[in-house]
Amino acid sequence: MIEPTAAVRRLATESAFEVLARAKELEAQGRSIINLGIGQPDFRTPEHIVEAGIKALRDGHHGYTAANGILELREAVAADLDRRLAVAVDPAQVLIVPGGKVTMFFAALMFGEPGVQILHPDPGFPIYNSIVRFSGARAVPFPLREENGFAFSADDVLSRITPATRLVILNSPANPTGGVTPRAEVDRLVAGLAAHPRVAVLSDEIYGQMLYDGREHVSLLQYPEIRDRVVLLDGWSKTYAMTGWRLGYGVWPITLVESATRLAINSHSCVNAAAQYAGLAALDGPQDCVAEMLAAFAARRRAVIEELAAVPGLTCVDPGGAFYAFPNVSATGLSAKELEVKLLEEAGVATLAGSSFGPRGEGYLRLSYANSTDNIRAAVARIRDWLEKRRAA
Ligand SMILES: Cc1ncc(COP(=O)(O)O)c(C=O)c1O
């Protein structure tokens, strides 16, 4: 019998895709399901971006591009980072990849091996833990705490660093909690990292433009003292509603760019050429589409917070960024997974159990508010009614 390797058997998955499949099944049976499970913008990719992709194909951009991405796109990424974050990035440091996830996977391959420890947030994006374990490294979770608004704490990270630690994975604004880490805390972390010069940082800033109520995005690239060991993960998926185009980028320390590019050459060769031209139009074109989507997310966020506040037994800290709310559901007496299943099967609302993002997510649900305000209000009303009926029974 043929079998996959032990490393492949260690790979985990994202339960978001499983919940989506079950929601579709129920819908096919005629059930009404409101989907607050999947983490992708419900907007269409803005028209001028789509047109640029089509034009690229018409203009004959059908072949391979440079493995690290077309130069104009890497220059546009550098200009965008300068404009948004006031950081100077050499386009030679930019590696265009098929989606945000790829930079994460490459970082795990770059730094992970048996004997090494890699720190990641708990609750956090489930793929962090999965790919670290795949690499053979030990995954060491650090807690994100509700009482801190799910910001990471410098002490919680620094106290877990050992001589075996090679990489720390950070994510702000965060999936699944919506937590945003304030600058003072990032300052403290960076100051502490001075004592650990062999530790690299992967900063997943894919939600870096999705912040609310005047919160500021803090990029790890803004700290010159650690620039030679920071890998930035970003991309187009969330900001420009381009999840299906598969387009993302990493900014790598100049000393690692060649190795990272080799990972690209050994896996996908280069990113789809038309998608790269679409990404160029996204960065070079008008940014009102981003502002408009953000305004819609801000209104939906207010709706979800308001509705959740009216559900007896649930509490929810204000999510500062991304498009997720992470209410505490422990007072229901059900496990997060039980609640996820019952809400989907009985109340017709797709959510994700907090526990699918790590053990510290037990007692929470993730609601993605990438849905219309009406659907959000209706979904939370269904949750409230279901909980009331259950209490009455
Ligand atoms: C925290 C985080 N990082 C990275 C990604 C991956 O994005 P992409 O679809 O561009 O691979 C996601 C997607 O859900 C995410 O939530």
Coordinates of C-alpha atoms and ligand atoms in Angstrom, one line a residue:
M1 CA 0.0 0.0 0.0
I2 CA 1.3 3.5 -0.8
E3 CA 1.4 6.0 2.1
P4 CA 2.3 9.6 2.6
T5 CA 5.3 10.6 4.7
A6 CA 5.1 11.3 8.4
A7 CA 5.5 15.0 7.6
V8 CA 2.5 15.0 5.3
R9 CA 0.5 13.1 7.8
R10 CA 1.2 15.9 10.4
L11 CA -0.5 18.5 8.2
A12 CA -3.7 19.8 9.6
T13 CA -6.4 21.7 7.8
E14 CA -8.6 24.8 8.0
S15 CA -12.0 23.8 9.3
A16 CA -13.5 26.9 7.5
F17 CA -13.4 24.8 4.3
E18 CA -15.2 21.9 5.9
V19 CA -17.9 24.1 7.4
L20 CA -18.4 25.8 4.1
A21 CA -18.9 22.4 2.4
R22 CA -21.5 21.3 5.0
A23 CA -23.3 24.7 4.7
K24 CA -23.5 24.2 0.9
E25 CA -24.8 20.7 1.4
L26 CA -27.6 22.0 3.7
E27 CA -28.4 24.7 1.3
A28 CA -28.7 22.1 -1.5
Q29 CA -31.3 20.4 0.7
G30 CA -33.3 23.6 0.7
R31 CA -32.2 24.9 4.1
S32 CA -31.6 28.6 4.6
I33 CA -28.1 29.1 5.9
I34 CA -26.4 32.4 6.7
N35 CA -22.7 32.1 6.3
L36 CA -20.6 33.8 8.9
G37 CA -18.0 31.1 8.7
I38 CA -15.8 31.9 5.7
G39 CA -13.1 34.5 6.0
Q40 CA -13.3 36.2 2.6
P41 CA -14.7 39.6 1.5
D42 CA -18.1 39.2 -0.2
F43 CA -17.3 42.0 -2.6
R44 CA -16.4 41.6 -6.3
T45 CA -12.8 42.5 -7.2
P46 CA -13.0 46.2 -8.3
E47 CA -13.7 46.5 -12.0
H48 CA -10.5 48.3 -13.0
I49 CA -8.5 45.5 -11.5
V50 CA -10.4 42.8 -13.3
E51 CA -10.0 44.8 -16.6
A52 CA -6.2 45.0 -16.1
G53 CA -6.1 41.2 -15.7
I54 CA -8.1 40.7 -18.9
K55 CA -6.0 43.3 -20.8
A56 CA -2.8 41.5 -19.7
L57 CA -4.1 38.3 -21.3
R58 CA -5.1 40.2 -24.5
D59 CA -1.7 41.9 -24.6
G60 CA 0.0 38.5 -24.7
H61 CA 1.2 38.1 -21.2
H62 CA 0.8 34.4 -21.4
G63 CA 4.3 33.1 -20.5
Y64 CA 6.4 32.6 -17.4
T65 CA 7.5 35.8 -15.6
A66 CA 10.6 36.2 -13.5
A67 CA 10.3 33.8 -10.6
N68 CA 10.2 36.6 -8.0
G69 CA 7.5 38.5 -9.9
I70 CA 7.5 41.2 -12.6
L71 CA 9.7 44.2 -11.7
E72 CA 6.9 46.8 -12.0
L73 CA 4.8 44.9 -9.5
R74 CA 7.7 44.6 -7.0
E75 CA 8.3 48.3 -7.4
A76 CA 4.6 49.0 -6.8
V77 CA 4.7 47.0 -3.6
A78 CA 7.7 48.9 -2.4
A79 CA 6.0 52.2 -3.2
D80 CA 2.8 51.1 -1.5
L81 CA 4.8 50.2 1.7
D82 CA 6.5 53.5 1.6
R83 CA 3.2 55.4 1.2
R84 CA 1.3 53.4 3.9
L85 CA 3.9 52.6 6.4
A86 CA 6.8 55.0 5.7
V87 CA 9.2 52.1 5.2
A88 CA 11.9 51.9 2.5
V89 CA 11.9 48.5 0.9
D90 CA 14.2 47.5 -1.9
P91 CA 12.1 45.9 -4.7
A92 CA 14.7 43.2 -4.8
Q93 CA 13.5 42.1 -1.3
V94 CA 9.9 41.5 -2.6
L95 CA 8.9 38.0 -3.6
I96 CA 5.5 37.8 -5.4
V97 CA 3.8 34.5 -4.5
P98 CA 0.4 32.8 -5.2
G99 CA -1.4 34.1 -2.1
G100 CA -0.6 35.2 1.4
K101 CA -0.3 31.6 2.6
V102 CA 2.8 30.9 0.5
T103 CA 5.0 33.3 2.4
M104 CA 4.0 31.5 5.6
F105 CA 4.8 28.1 4.1
F106 CA 8.2 29.3 2.8
A107 CA 9.0 30.8 6.3
A108 CA 8.3 27.5 7.9
L109 CA 10.5 25.7 5.4
M110 CA 13.2 28.4 5.7
F111 CA 13.5 28.2 9.5
G112 CA 11.8 25.0 10.7
E113 CA 13.6 21.7 11.2
P114 CA 13.8 19.1 13.9
G115 CA 15.3 20.5 17.1
V116 CA 14.0 24.0 16.4
Q117 CA 11.1 25.8 18.1
I118 CA 8.8 28.2 16.4
L119 CA 6.4 30.4 18.4
H120 CA 2.9 31.1 17.1
P121 CA -0.3 32.7 18.5
D122 CA -3.1 30.7 20.2
P123 CA -5.8 31.2 19.2
G124 CA -4.3 31.9 15.7
F125 CA -4.6 31.0 12.1
P126 CA -4.6 27.2 12.1
I127 CA -2.1 26.9 9.3
Y128 CA 0.7 28.3 11.4
N129 CA 0.7 25.3 13.8
S130 CA 0.2 22.9 10.9
I131 CA 3.2 24.0 8.8
V132 CA 5.5 24.4 11.7
R133 CA 4.8 20.8 12.6
F134 CA 5.2 19.7 9.0
S135 CA 8.7 21.3 8.9
G136 CA 9.7 19.1 11.8
A137 CA 10.1 22.0 14.2
R138 CA 8.2 22.1 17.6
A139 CA 5.3 24.5 17.6
V140 CA 5.2 26.5 20.7
P141 CA 2.0 28.5 21.2
F142 CA 1.8 31.8 23.1
P143 CA -1.5 32.9 24.4
L144 CA -3.7 35.7 23.2
R145 CA -5.9 36.9 26.1
E146 CA -9.4 38.3 26.0
E147 CA -8.5 40.7 28.8
N148 CA -5.9 42.3 26.5
G149 CA -8.5 42.6 23.7
F150 CA -6.6 39.6 22.1
A151 CA -3.5 41.8 21.5
F152 CA -0.3 39.8 22.0
S153 CA 1.8 40.5 25.0
A154 CA 5.5 41.0 24.6
D155 CA 6.1 39.1 27.9
D156 CA 4.1 36.1 26.7
V157 CA 6.2 35.9 23.6
L158 CA 9.6 36.7 25.1
S159 CA 9.2 34.4 28.1
R160 CA 8.8 31.4 25.7
I161 CA 12.0 32.1 23.7
T162 CA 14.7 29.5 24.3
P163 CA 18.1 28.8 22.6
A164 CA 16.2 26.5 20.2
T165 CA 13.8 29.3 19.1
R166 CA 14.3 30.3 15.4
L167 CA 11.1 32.1 14.5
V168 CA 8.3 34.0 16.1
I169 CA 5.0 34.3 14.1
L170 CA 3.0 37.4 14.8
N171 CA -0.4 38.5 13.3
S172 CA -2.0 41.9 13.9
P173 CA -4.8 42.6 13.1
A174 CA -5.5 39.0 13.9
N175 CA -7.5 36.1 12.6
P176 CA -9.6 34.7 14.4
T177 CA -10.0 37.3 17.1
G178 CA -9.9 40.7 15.4
G179 CA -7.2 41.7 18.0
V180 CA -4.9 44.6 17.3
T181 CA -1.6 44.9 19.1
P182 CA -0.8 48.6 20.1
R183 CA 2.5 50.2 19.2
A184 CA 3.8 50.3 22.8
E185 CA 3.5 46.5 23.1
V186 CA 5.3 45.9 19.8
D187 CA 8.0 48.4 21.0
R188 CA 8.4 46.2 24.1
L189 CA 8.7 43.0 22.0
V190 CA 11.2 44.5 19.6
A191 CA 13.3 45.8 22.6
G192 CA 13.3 42.3 24.1
L193 CA 14.3 40.7 20.8
A194 CA 17.6 42.5 21.0
A195 CA 18.7 39.8 23.4
H196 CA 17.8 37.1 20.9
P197 CA 19.7 37.9 17.7
R198 CA 19.1 34.4 16.1
V199 CA 15.3 34.7 16.3
A200 CA 13.6 35.7 13.1
V201 CA 10.0 37.2 12.9
L202 CA 7.3 36.4 10.4
S203 CA 4.8 39.2 10.6
D204 CA 1.5 38.3 9.0
E205 CA 0.0 41.7 8.2
I206 CA -2.6 40.6 5.6
Y207 CA -5.3 42.5 7.5
G208 CA -3.1 45.6 7.9
Q209 CA -5.5 48.0 6.2
M210 CA -8.6 46.7 8.1
L211 CA -8.6 48.7 11.3
Y212 CA -11.4 50.5 13.0
D213 CA -12.1 53.4 15.3
G214 CA -8.9 55.2 14.5
R215 CA -6.6 52.3 15.4
E216 CA -3.2 52.4 13.9
H217 CA -1.5 49.6 12.0
V218 CA 2.0 48.9 13.4
S219 CA 4.3 47.1 11.0
L220 CA 7.3 45.1 12.1
L221 CA 9.1 46.6 9.1
Q222 CA 9.0 49.9 10.9
Y223 CA 11.8 48.8 13.3
P224 CA 15.2 49.3 11.8
E225 CA 16.9 47.4 14.6
I226 CA 15.3 44.1 13.5
R227 CA 14.9 44.7 9.7
D228 CA 17.5 42.1 8.9
R229 CA 15.4 39.4 10.4
V230 CA 11.8 40.3 9.7
V231 CA 9.7 38.6 7.0
L232 CA 6.6 40.5 6.1
L233 CA 3.6 38.6 4.8
D234 CA 1.0 40.6 2.9
G235 CA -1.1 40.3 -0.2
W236 CA -4.1 41.4 -2.2
S237 CA -6.7 38.8 -1.0
K238 CA -8.4 40.8 1.8
T239 CA -7.6 44.4 0.9
Y240 CA -8.8 44.2 -2.8
A241 CA -11.2 41.3 -2.5
M242 CA -9.0 39.1 -4.6
T243 CA -8.9 35.7 -2.7
G244 CA -9.4 33.7 -5.8
W245 CA -6.7 35.4 -7.9
R246 CA -4.0 33.8 -5.6
L247 CA -1.7 36.8 -5.3
G248 CA 0.4 37.7 -2.3
Y249 CA 3.9 38.8 -1.4
G250 CA 6.7 38.5 1.1
V251 CA 9.3 41.1 2.0
W252 CA 12.4 39.1 2.9
P253 CA 15.6 40.1 4.5
I254 CA 18.0 40.7 1.6
T255 CA 20.2 37.8 2.8
L256 CA 17.3 35.3 2.4
V257 CA 15.7 36.5 -0.9
E258 CA 17.7 34.1 -3.0
S259 CA 16.8 31.1 -0.9
A260 CA 13.1 32.2 -0.8
T261 CA 13.2 32.6 -4.6
R262 CA 14.6 29.1 -4.9
L263 CA 11.6 27.8 -3.0
A264 CA 9.4 29.5 -5.6
I265 CA 11.4 28.0 -8.5
N266 CA 11.1 24.6 -6.9
S267 CA 7.4 24.8 -6.4
H268 CA 5.3 27.2 -8.5
S269 CA 7.9 28.8 -10.9
C270 CA 6.1 32.1 -10.9
V271 CA 2.7 33.6 -10.2
N272 CA 0.1 33.7 -13.0
A273 CA 1.1 36.6 -15.2
A274 CA -2.4 38.1 -15.6
A275 CA -2.9 38.1 -11.9
Q276 CA 0.3 40.0 -11.4
Y277 CA -0.9 42.7 -13.8
A278 CA -4.2 42.9 -12.0
G279 CA -2.3 43.3 -8.7
L280 CA -0.3 46.2 -10.3
A281 CA -3.5 47.9 -11.3
A282 CA -4.7 47.5 -7.7
L283 CA -1.7 49.2 -6.2
D284 CA -1.3 51.9 -8.9
G285 CA -4.9 52.7 -9.4
P286 CA -7.4 54.7 -7.3
Q287 CA -7.7 53.5 -3.7
D288 CA -11.4 54.6 -3.2
C289 CA -12.4 51.0 -3.6
V290 CA -10.4 50.1 -0.5
A291 CA -12.0 52.9 1.4
E292 CA -15.5 51.9 0.3
M293 CA -15.1 48.3 1.3
L294 CA -13.6 49.4 4.6
A295 CA -16.5 51.7 5.3
A296 CA -18.9 48.8 4.6
F297 CA -16.9 46.5 7.0
A298 CA -17.0 49.2 9.7
A299 CA -20.8 49.4 9.5
R300 CA -21.1 45.6 9.6
R301 CA -18.7 45.5 12.6
R302 CA -20.9 48.0 14.4
A303 CA -23.9 45.8 13.6
V304 CA -22.3 42.6 14.8
I305 CA -21.1 44.2 18.1
E306 CA -24.6 45.7 18.7
E307 CA -26.4 42.5 18.0
L308 CA -24.1 40.3 20.0
A309 CA -24.4 42.7 23.0
A310 CA -28.2 41.9 23.0
V311 CA -27.7 38.2 23.3
P312 CA -28.0 37.0 26.9
G313 CA -25.0 35.0 28.0
L314 CA -22.6 36.1 25.3
T315 CA -19.9 38.8 25.7
C316 CA -17.6 40.1 23.0
V317 CA -14.6 42.4 23.2
D318 CA -14.6 45.1 20.4
P319 CA -12.6 43.6 17.6
G320 CA -10.1 46.3 16.5
G321 CA -9.4 45.0 13.0
A322 CA -9.8 42.3 10.3
F323 CA -13.5 41.2 9.8
Y324 CA -14.0 38.8 12.7
A325 CA -15.8 39.0 16.0
F326 CA -14.8 36.5 18.6
P327 CA -17.6 36.3 21.3
N328 CA -17.1 34.4 24.5
V329 CA -19.7 31.7 24.5
S330 CA -18.5 29.7 27.6
A331 CA -21.7 30.7 29.6
T332 CA -23.8 28.6 27.2
G333 CA -22.3 25.4 28.8
L334 CA -21.6 23.9 25.4
S335 CA -18.2 23.4 23.9
A336 CA -17.3 25.7 21.0
K337 CA -17.5 22.8 18.5
E338 CA -20.9 21.6 19.8
L339 CA -22.2 25.1 19.4
E340 CA -20.7 25.5 15.9
V341 CA -22.4 22.2 14.8
K342 CA -25.8 23.0 16.5
L343 CA -25.9 26.5 15.2
L344 CA -25.3 25.3 11.7
E345 CA -27.6 22.2 11.8
E346 CA -30.4 23.7 13.9
A347 CA -30.2 27.5 13.6
G348 CA -28.9 27.8 10.0
V349 CA -25.9 29.9 10.9
A350 CA -22.4 28.9 9.8
T351 CA -19.8 30.0 12.4
L352 CA -16.4 28.5 13.4
A353 CA -15.6 27.1 16.8
G354 CA -12.8 29.1 18.5
S355 CA -11.2 25.7 19.4
S356 CA -10.3 25.2 15.7
F357 CA -7.8 28.0 16.1
G358 CA -6.0 26.4 19.0
P359 CA -6.8 25.1 22.5
R360 CA -7.1 28.7 23.9
G361 CA -9.9 29.3 21.5
E362 CA -12.2 27.0 23.5
G363 CA -15.2 28.9 24.8
Y364 CA -15.3 31.3 21.8
L365 CA -16.9 31.4 18.4
R366 CA -15.6 33.2 15.3
L367 CA -18.1 35.1 13.3
S368 CA -16.9 36.5 10.1
Y369 CA -18.8 39.7 9.3
A370 CA -17.9 39.7 5.6
N371 CA -21.6 39.5 4.9
S372 CA -24.4 42.1 4.4
T373 CA -25.6 44.0 7.5
D374 CA -29.1 42.5 7.1
N375 CA -27.6 39.0 7.0
I376 CA -25.5 39.7 10.1
R377 CA -28.5 41.0 12.0
A378 CA -30.6 38.0 10.9
A379 CA -27.8 35.5 11.8
V380 CA -27.3 36.9 15.3
A381 CA -31.1 36.9 15.8
R382 CA -31.1 33.2 14.9
I383 CA -28.4 32.5 17.4
R384 CA -30.2 34.4 20.1
D385 CA -33.5 32.6 19.4
W386 CA -31.8 29.2 19.3
L387 CA -30.1 29.9 22.7
E388 CA -33.4 31.1 24.2
K389 CA -35.3 28.0 23.0
R390 CA -32.6 25.9 24.5
R391 CA -32.7 27.7 27.8
A392 CA -36.5 27.3 27.9
A393 CA -36.4 23.6 27.1
Ligands
LIG1 C1 -4.1 35.5 9.1 C2 -4.1 35.1 7.7 N1 -3.0 35.1 7.0 C3 -3.0 34.7 5.7 C4 -4.1 34.3 5.1 C5 -4.0 33.7 3.7 O1 -4.4 34.6 2.7 P1 -4.4 34.1 1.2 O2 -5.8 33.7 0.8 O3 -3.9 35.3 0.4 O4 -3.4 32.9 1.0 C6 -5.3 34.3 5.7 C7 -6.6 33.9 5.0 O5 -7.6 33.7 5.6 C8 -5.3 34.8 7.1 O6 -6.5 34.8 7.8

